Amino acid sequence: MTATTSLLDRCRQAIATVDDPEYPGVSIVDLGLVESLDVRGATATVGLIPTFSGCPALDMIANDVHRAVSQVDEISTVEVKWLSAPVWSVDRLAEGTQQQLAVDFTVAVQIGTGPVLCPRCGTATSHLSMFGPSRCRSVHRCESCREPVEVMRS
Amino acid sequence: MRTWGSMEEFEAFLDAGGIVEVGDDMPHEYRQAVFAFIEMHANSELMGGLTERDWIPRTPGLRHKMSVLAKTQDEIGHGHLLYMVAADMGIKTRTEMLEDLFAGKSRFHNVFHYQAVTWGDQVAIAFLVDAAALASQQAVFKNCSYGPYRRILKRIISEEGFHMRLGEDRMMRIAEGTEAQRKLFQDSLDRWFWPALQLFGPDSKPNDKLLRWHIKSERNEVLRDKWVQKFVPMLHSYGFTIPDPDLRFDETTRKWVLGEIDWEPLKRTLANGGPDSTRRISEARDNYERSGWVREALAQ
């Protein structure tokens, strides 16, 4: 790390190393879970928002963020908070994340009310059930290649 | 649709790392083997999810309750996806698979044939059984020749990895608890150590088709041994005792060696004759029948 990188940036970089526990390789920053970062003196305060409030990974993600930011030089105190507002939506996904979820996990993203395209063949999928293995995903089926597709949605 | 002239050609395709897709004209024996494997996995997710669900009202504390709720959702969701993939193979419909399961005609993992009586049992399951299930799924995923299953497994594995972290968290909490809590967990360990270990199954046969067709990529005994080498020292470090009087550390190989494994309980459970098989199956059937109106309403 060079001396020109500010403390705030180094904290930001540390948070970006934390992956979603259910999507190894996908950063919580790219999923839009990080709402705020405030550094005062040696204290960093991180504000996170969950994809849905009953998410069981909240403690785990907060602990991972705490651990990552604590390792930043010059930081001695880290506070991680889950905020109740704003509400998470798929619009918060970083550019390229939709593509990464499609390629690495065959997971599609429901943006707006348009058709959800199959991550494998690009055909429009049909909706099958509101919930899949998580409450932030529904299950679709591709009528062309028959792939069961999990769809991340707001 | 791809097709192969002979089994030799098909096996050469698999050996070269070829991936079979749902529309391919795969040999019948391969289709049957992959189907049976996925059907058992789907059944296990469903039966596991129902076990987990039983614990939602009984789980101590909101934090653990949230994790049990999420695990239930995960397992049922995995079952849902796996039944889709299995049904697509054209051997049995989803309804036929469920009816066979409830009639006691098909298989699900041995660990779901036992009753989880205490919270300690739930901790032992989350810590030991989930790790064993994850290790075997990872070994399938690594090189699985059936594309639709391989892609579902990728997501299942990352979620099971998350369950394992929850299991470690639960185990550490109970290990650092009172003497009564530690005793509770030791009792559960005594009950669950051997069933968890037997999840890997007996030693793979030399001509195992699942290995030959790249459905599995590792032999059962290799996976089982890795699990032993990881969990025996970990449980010792927390001061727990492994329920095996013949357990020893081999100074030459630097490995833990278990006494002889009695495979009879595994054979009994897989034939649906385990200690809790009858109740489990009949509860799953009742549950399915009671929720029939939901399926009907959704189909309207």
CSV table of C-alpha atoms in Angstrom, one decimal, chain B:
chain,number,residue,atom,x,y,z
B,1,MET,CA,-29.0,-33.3,-29.3
B,2,ARG,CA,-25.7,-35.2,-29.2
B,3,THR,CA,-25.5,-38.9,-29.6
B,4,TRP,CA,-22.8,-41.5,-29.1
B,5,GLY,CA,-22.3,-44.7,-31.2
B,6,SER,CA,-21.3,-46.9,-28.3
B,7,MET,CA,-20.6,-46.9,-24.6
B,8,GLU,CA,-16.8,-46.8,-25.4
B,9,GLU,CA,-17.3,-43.6,-27.4
B,10,PHE,CA,-19.4,-42.1,-24.6
B,11,GLU,CA,-16.9,-43.0,-22.0
B,12,ALA,CA,-14.1,-41.5,-24.0
B,13,PHE,CA,-16.2,-38.3,-24.2
B,14,LEU,CA,-16.5,-38.3,-20.4
B,15,ASP,CA,-12.9,-39.1,-19.9
B,16,ALA,CA,-11.9,-36.1,-22.0
B,17,GLY,CA,-14.0,-33.9,-19.6
B,18,GLY,CA,-17.2,-33.9,-21.7
B,19,ILE,CA,-20.3,-32.5,-20.0
B,20,VAL,CA,-23.6,-34.2,-20.7
B,21,GLU,CA,-26.7,-32.0,-21.1
B,22,VAL,CA,-30.4,-32.8,-20.5
B,23,GLY,CA,-31.3,-33.1,-24.2
B,24,ASP,CA,-28.4,-35.4,-25.1
B,25,ASP,CA,-29.0,-39.0,-26.1
B,26,MET,CA,-27.0,-40.4,-23.2
B,27,PRO,CA,-26.7,-44.2,-22.7
B,28,HIS,CA,-29.6,-45.6,-20.6
B,29,GLU,CA,-27.3,-47.0,-17.9
B,30,TYR,CA,-25.7,-43.6,-17.4
B,31,ARG,CA,-29.1,-41.8,-17.3
B,32,GLN,CA,-30.3,-44.3,-14.7
B,33,ALA,CA,-27.2,-43.9,-12.5
B,34,VAL,CA,-27.3,-40.1,-12.6
B,35,PHE,CA,-31.0,-40.1,-12.0
B,36,ALA,CA,-30.8,-42.4,-9.0
B,37,PHE,CA,-28.0,-40.3,-7.5
B,38,ILE,CA,-29.9,-37.0,-7.9
B,39,GLU,CA,-33.2,-38.5,-6.7
B,40,MET,CA,-31.5,-39.6,-3.5
B,41,HIS,CA,-29.9,-36.2,-3.1
B,42,ALA,CA,-33.3,-34.5,-3.6
B,43,ASN,CA,-35.0,-36.8,-1.1
B,44,SER,CA,-32.3,-36.1,1.4
B,45,GLU,CA,-32.7,-32.4,1.1
B,46,LEU,CA,-36.4,-32.7,1.6
B,47,MET,CA,-36.2,-35.0,4.6
B,48,GLY,CA,-33.4,-32.8,6.0
B,49,GLY,CA,-35.4,-29.7,5.6
B,50,LEU,CA,-38.3,-31.3,7.4
B,51,THR,CA,-36.0,-32.3,10.3
B,52,GLU,CA,-34.7,-28.7,10.4
B,53,ARG,CA,-38.2,-27.4,10.4
B,54,ASP,CA,-39.2,-29.4,13.5
B,55,TRP,CA,-36.6,-27.3,15.4
B,56,ILE,CA,-37.9,-23.9,14.5
B,57,PRO,CA,-40.1,-23.5,17.6
B,58,ARG,CA,-37.7,-25.3,19.9
B,59,THR,CA,-34.5,-23.5,18.9
B,60,PRO,CA,-32.9,-21.5,21.8
B,61,GLY,CA,-32.6,-17.8,21.1
B,62,LEU,CA,-33.6,-15.6,18.2
B,63,ARG,CA,-30.1,-15.7,16.6
B,64,HIS,CA,-30.1,-19.5,16.3
B,65,LYS,CA,-33.8,-19.5,15.3
B,66,MET,CA,-33.0,-17.3,12.3
B,67,SER,CA,-30.3,-19.7,11.2
B,68,VAL,CA,-32.7,-22.7,11.5
B,69,LEU,CA,-35.4,-20.9,9.5
B,70,ALA,CA,-32.9,-20.1,6.8
B,71,LYS,CA,-31.5,-23.6,6.7
B,72,THR,CA,-35.0,-25.0,6.4
B,73,GLN,CA,-35.6,-22.7,3.4
B,74,ASP,CA,-32.3,-23.6,1.9
B,75,GLU,CA,-32.9,-27.4,2.1
B,76,ILE,CA,-36.4,-27.3,0.8
B,77,GLY,CA,-35.3,-24.9,-2.0
B,78,HIS,CA,-32.4,-27.3,-2.9
B,79,GLY,CA,-34.9,-30.2,-2.9
B,80,HIS,CA,-37.2,-28.2,-5.2
B,81,LEU,CA,-34.3,-27.5,-7.7
B,82,LEU,CA,-33.0,-31.1,-7.6
B,83,TYR,CA,-36.4,-32.7,-8.2
B,84,MET,CA,-36.7,-30.4,-11.3
B,85,VAL,CA,-33.4,-31.7,-12.6
B,86,ALA,CA,-34.2,-35.3,-11.7
B,87,ALA,CA,-37.6,-35.2,-13.3
B,88,ASP,CA,-36.1,-33.7,-16.5
B,89,MET,CA,-34.2,-37.0,-17.0
B,90,GLY,CA,-37.5,-38.6,-18.0
B,91,ILE,CA,-37.4,-41.6,-15.7
B,92,LYS,CA,-39.9,-40.6,-13.0
B,93,THR,CA,-42.0,-37.5,-12.6
B,94,ARG,CA,-41.7,-35.4,-9.4
B,95,THR,CA,-45.0,-36.8,-8.1
B,96,GLU,CA,-43.7,-40.4,-8.7
B,97,MET,CA,-40.5,-39.6,-6.9
B,98,LEU,CA,-42.4,-38.2,-3.9
B,99,GLU,CA,-44.9,-41.1,-3.8
B,100,ASP,CA,-42.0,-43.6,-3.9
B,101,LEU,CA,-40.3,-41.7,-1.0
B,102,PHE,CA,-43.5,-41.7,1.1
B,103,ALA,CA,-44.1,-45.4,0.3
B,104,GLY,CA,-40.7,-46.2,1.7
B,105,LYS,CA,-39.5,-47.4,-1.8
B,106,SER,CA,-36.6,-45.0,-2.3
B,107,ARG,CA,-33.6,-43.9,-0.4
B,108,PHE,CA,-32.4,-40.9,1.5
B,109,HIS,CA,-29.3,-40.2,3.5
B,110,ASN,CA,-28.7,-42.4,6.6
B,111,VAL,CA,-28.5,-39.4,9.0
B,112,PHE,CA,-32.1,-38.5,8.4
B,113,HIS,CA,-33.2,-41.9,9.8
B,114,TYR,CA,-32.3,-40.9,13.3
B,115,GLN,CA,-34.2,-38.6,15.7
B,116,ALA,CA,-32.7,-35.3,16.8
B,117,VAL,CA,-33.8,-35.2,20.5
B,118,THR,CA,-31.8,-32.3,22.0
B,119,TRP,CA,-30.3,-29.0,20.9
B,120,GLY,CA,-27.0,-30.8,21.3
B,121,ASP,CA,-28.1,-33.2,18.5
B,122,GLN,CA,-28.9,-30.2,16.3
B,123,VAL,CA,-25.4,-28.8,17.0
B,124,ALA,CA,-23.8,-32.2,16.2
B,125,ILE,CA,-25.8,-32.4,13.0
B,126,ALA,CA,-24.9,-28.9,11.9
B,127,PHE,CA,-21.2,-29.4,12.8
B,128,LEU,CA,-20.5,-33.0,11.8
B,129,VAL,CA,-23.2,-34.1,9.3
B,130,ASP,CA,-23.2,-30.9,7.3
B,131,ALA,CA,-19.4,-31.1,6.9
B,132,ALA,CA,-19.7,-34.7,5.7
B,133,ALA,CA,-22.5,-33.8,3.3
B,134,LEU,CA,-20.5,-30.8,2.0
B,135,ALA,CA,-17.3,-32.9,1.5
B,136,SER,CA,-19.2,-35.5,-0.6
B,137,GLN,CA,-21.0,-32.8,-2.6
B,138,GLN,CA,-17.7,-31.0,-3.3
B,139,ALA,CA,-16.3,-34.3,-4.5
B,140,VAL,CA,-19.2,-34.7,-6.9
B,141,PHE,CA,-19.1,-31.1,-8.1
B,142,LYS,CA,-15.4,-31.1,-8.8
B,143,ASN,CA,-15.7,-33.1,-11.9
B,144,CYS,CA,-19.4,-34.0,-12.4
B,145,SER,CA,-20.1,-35.0,-16.0
B,146,TYR,CA,-23.9,-34.1,-15.8
B,147,GLY,CA,-24.2,-30.4,-16.5
B,148,PRO,CA,-27.6,-29.5,-15.0
B,149,TYR,CA,-26.6,-31.2,-11.7
B,150,ARG,CA,-23.1,-29.7,-11.6
B,151,ARG,CA,-24.6,-26.1,-12.0
B,152,ILE,CA,-27.1,-26.7,-9.2
B,153,LEU,CA,-24.4,-28.2,-7.0
B,154,LYS,CA,-22.2,-25.1,-7.4
B,155,ARG,CA,-24.9,-23.0,-5.6
B,156,ILE,CA,-25.8,-25.8,-3.1
B,157,ILE,CA,-22.2,-26.0,-2.1
B,158,SER,CA,-21.8,-22.3,-1.4
B,159,GLU,CA,-24.9,-22.4,0.8
B,160,GLU,CA,-23.8,-25.6,2.6
B,161,GLY,CA,-20.5,-23.9,3.2
B,162,PHE,CA,-22.5,-21.2,5.0
B,163,HIS,CA,-24.3,-23.9,7.0
B,164,MET,CA,-21.0,-25.3,8.1
B,165,ARG,CA,-19.9,-21.9,9.4
B,166,LEU,CA,-23.2,-21.8,11.3
B,167,GLY,CA,-22.4,-25.3,12.7
B,168,GLU,CA,-18.9,-24.3,13.8
B,169,ASP,CA,-20.4,-21.2,15.5
B,170,ARG,CA,-23.0,-23.3,17.3
B,171,MET,CA,-20.4,-25.9,18.4
B,172,MET,CA,-18.0,-23.3,19.7
B,173,ARG,CA,-20.8,-21.7,21.7
B,174,ILE,CA,-21.8,-24.9,23.3
B,175,ALA,CA,-18.1,-26.0,23.9
B,176,GLU,CA,-17.4,-22.7,25.7
B,177,GLY,CA,-20.6,-23.1,27.7
B,178,THR,CA,-21.4,-24.6,31.1
B,179,GLU,CA,-20.5,-28.2,32.2
B,180,ALA,CA,-24.2,-29.1,31.5
B,181,GLN,CA,-24.0,-27.8,28.0
B,182,ARG,CA,-20.7,-29.6,27.4
B,183,LYS,CA,-22.2,-32.8,28.7
B,184,LEU,CA,-25.2,-32.3,26.4
B,185,PHE,CA,-22.9,-32.0,23.4
B,186,GLN,CA,-20.8,-35.0,24.4
B,187,ASP,CA,-23.9,-37.1,24.6
B,188,SER,CA,-24.9,-35.9,21.1
B,189,LEU,CA,-21.5,-36.6,19.8
B,190,ASP,CA,-21.7,-40.2,21.1
B,191,ARG,CA,-24.9,-40.6,19.2
B,192,TRP,CA,-24.0,-38.8,16.0
B,193,PHE,CA,-20.3,-39.5,15.4
B,194,TRP,CA,-20.8,-42.9,13.7
B,195,PRO,CA,-23.9,-42.0,11.6
B,196,ALA,CA,-22.1,-38.8,10.4
B,197,LEU,CA,-19.1,-40.9,9.4
B,198,GLN,CA,-21.2,-43.5,7.6
B,199,LEU,CA,-22.8,-40.8,5.4
B,200,PHE,CA,-19.7,-41.3,3.2
B,201,GLY,CA,-20.7,-44.9,2.7
B,202,PRO,CA,-18.5,-48.1,2.7
B,203,ASP,CA,-15.3,-48.2,0.7
B,204,SER,CA,-16.0,-47.6,-3.0
B,205,LYS,CA,-15.9,-50.7,-5.2
B,206,PRO,CA,-13.1,-51.0,-7.8
B,207,ASN,CA,-15.6,-50.9,-10.7
B,208,ASP,CA,-17.8,-48.1,-9.2
B,209,LYS,CA,-19.8,-46.7,-12.1
B,210,LEU,CA,-20.3,-43.4,-10.5
B,211,LEU,CA,-16.5,-42.9,-10.5
B,212,ARG,CA,-16.0,-44.4,-14.0
B,213,TRP,CA,-18.6,-42.0,-15.4
B,214,HIS,CA,-17.3,-39.0,-13.6
B,215,ILE,CA,-20.4,-38.5,-11.5
B,216,LYS,CA,-18.3,-38.8,-8.4
B,217,SER,CA,-14.6,-37.8,-8.4
B,218,GLU,CA,-13.3,-39.2,-5.2
B,219,ARG,CA,-13.5,-42.6,-3.5
B,220,ASN,CA,-15.7,-42.9,-0.3
B,221,GLU,CA,-12.9,-44.1,1.9
B,222,VAL,CA,-10.7,-41.1,0.9
B,223,LEU,CA,-13.4,-38.6,1.8
B,224,ARG,CA,-14.2,-40.4,5.0
B,225,ASP,CA,-10.5,-40.3,6.0
B,226,LYS,CA,-10.2,-36.6,5.3
B,227,TRP,CA,-13.2,-36.0,7.6
B,228,VAL,CA,-11.7,-38.1,10.4
B,229,GLN,CA,-8.3,-36.3,10.1
B,230,LYS,CA,-10.1,-32.9,10.4
B,231,PHE,CA,-12.7,-33.6,13.1
B,232,VAL,CA,-10.9,-35.9,15.5
B,233,PRO,CA,-8.2,-33.4,16.4
B,234,MET,CA,-10.7,-30.5,16.4
B,235,LEU,CA,-13.1,-32.3,18.8
B,236,HIS,CA,-10.1,-33.3,21.0
B,237,SER,CA,-9.0,-29.6,21.1
B,238,TYR,CA,-12.3,-28.7,22.6
B,239,GLY,CA,-11.9,-31.4,25.2
B,240,PHE,CA,-14.5,-33.8,23.8
B,241,THR,CA,-14.2,-37.6,23.5
B,242,ILE,CA,-14.6,-39.6,20.3
B,243,PRO,CA,-16.9,-42.6,20.9
B,244,ASP,CA,-14.4,-45.2,19.7
B,245,PRO,CA,-12.4,-47.1,22.3
B,246,ASP,CA,-10.0,-48.4,19.5
B,247,LEU,CA,-9.2,-44.9,18.2
B,248,ARG,CA,-5.4,-44.4,17.9
B,249,PHE,CA,-2.8,-42.1,16.5
B,250,ASP,CA,-0.4,-43.8,14.1
B,251,GLU,CA,3.0,-42.3,14.7
B,252,THR,CA,4.4,-43.5,11.3
B,253,THR,CA,1.6,-42.1,9.1
B,254,ARG,CA,0.8,-39.2,11.5
B,255,LYS,CA,-2.8,-40.1,11.1
B,256,TRP,CA,-5.8,-40.9,13.3
B,257,VAL,CA,-7.0,-44.5,12.8
B,258,LEU,CA,-10.5,-45.6,13.8
B,259,GLY,CA,-11.4,-49.1,15.1
B,260,GLU,CA,-13.4,-51.3,12.8
B,261,ILE,CA,-16.6,-49.7,11.4
B,262,ASP,CA,-19.8,-51.6,11.8
B,263,TRP,CA,-21.7,-51.1,8.6
B,264,GLU,CA,-24.9,-52.9,9.7
B,265,PRO,CA,-26.6,-49.7,11.0
B,266,LEU,CA,-26.0,-48.1,7.5
B,267,LYS,CA,-27.5,-51.0,5.7
B,268,ARG,CA,-30.6,-51.0,8.0
B,269,THR,CA,-31.2,-47.3,7.6
B,270,LEU,CA,-30.8,-47.2,3.9
B,271,ALA,CA,-33.4,-50.0,3.7
B,272,ASN,CA,-35.7,-47.5,5.7
B,273,GLY,CA,-35.3,-49.7,8.8
B,274,GLY,CA,-33.4,-47.1,10.9
B,275,PRO,CA,-34.4,-46.0,14.5
B,276,ASP,CA,-36.7,-43.2,13.3
B,277,SER,CA,-37.3,-44.1,9.6
B,278,THR,CA,-41.0,-45.0,10.0
B,279,ARG,CA,-42.0,-41.9,11.9
B,280,ARG,CA,-39.9,-39.7,9.5
B,281,ILE,CA,-41.5,-41.1,6.4
B,282,SER,CA,-45.0,-41.0,7.7
B,283,GLU,CA,-44.6,-37.4,8.9
B,284,ALA,CA,-43.3,-36.4,5.5
B,285,ARG,CA,-46.3,-38.1,3.9
B,286,ASP,CA,-48.8,-36.4,6.2
B,287,ASN,CA,-47.1,-33.1,5.5
B,288,TYR,CA,-47.4,-33.7,1.8
B,289,GLU,CA,-51.0,-34.6,2.0
B,290,ARG,CA,-51.9,-31.7,4.3
B,291,SER,CA,-50.3,-29.2,1.9
B,292,GLY,CA,-52.1,-30.7,-1.2
B,293,TRP,CA,-54.6,-27.8,-1.3
B,294,VAL,CA,-51.7,-25.3,-1.8
B,295,ARG,CA,-50.4,-27.2,-4.8
B,296,GLU,CA,-53.9,-27.4,-6.2
B,297,ALA,CA,-54.5,-23.6,-5.6
B,298,LEU,CA,-51.2,-22.7,-7.2
B,299,ALA,CA,-52.0,-24.8,-10.3
B,300,GLN,CA,-55.2,-23.0,-10.9
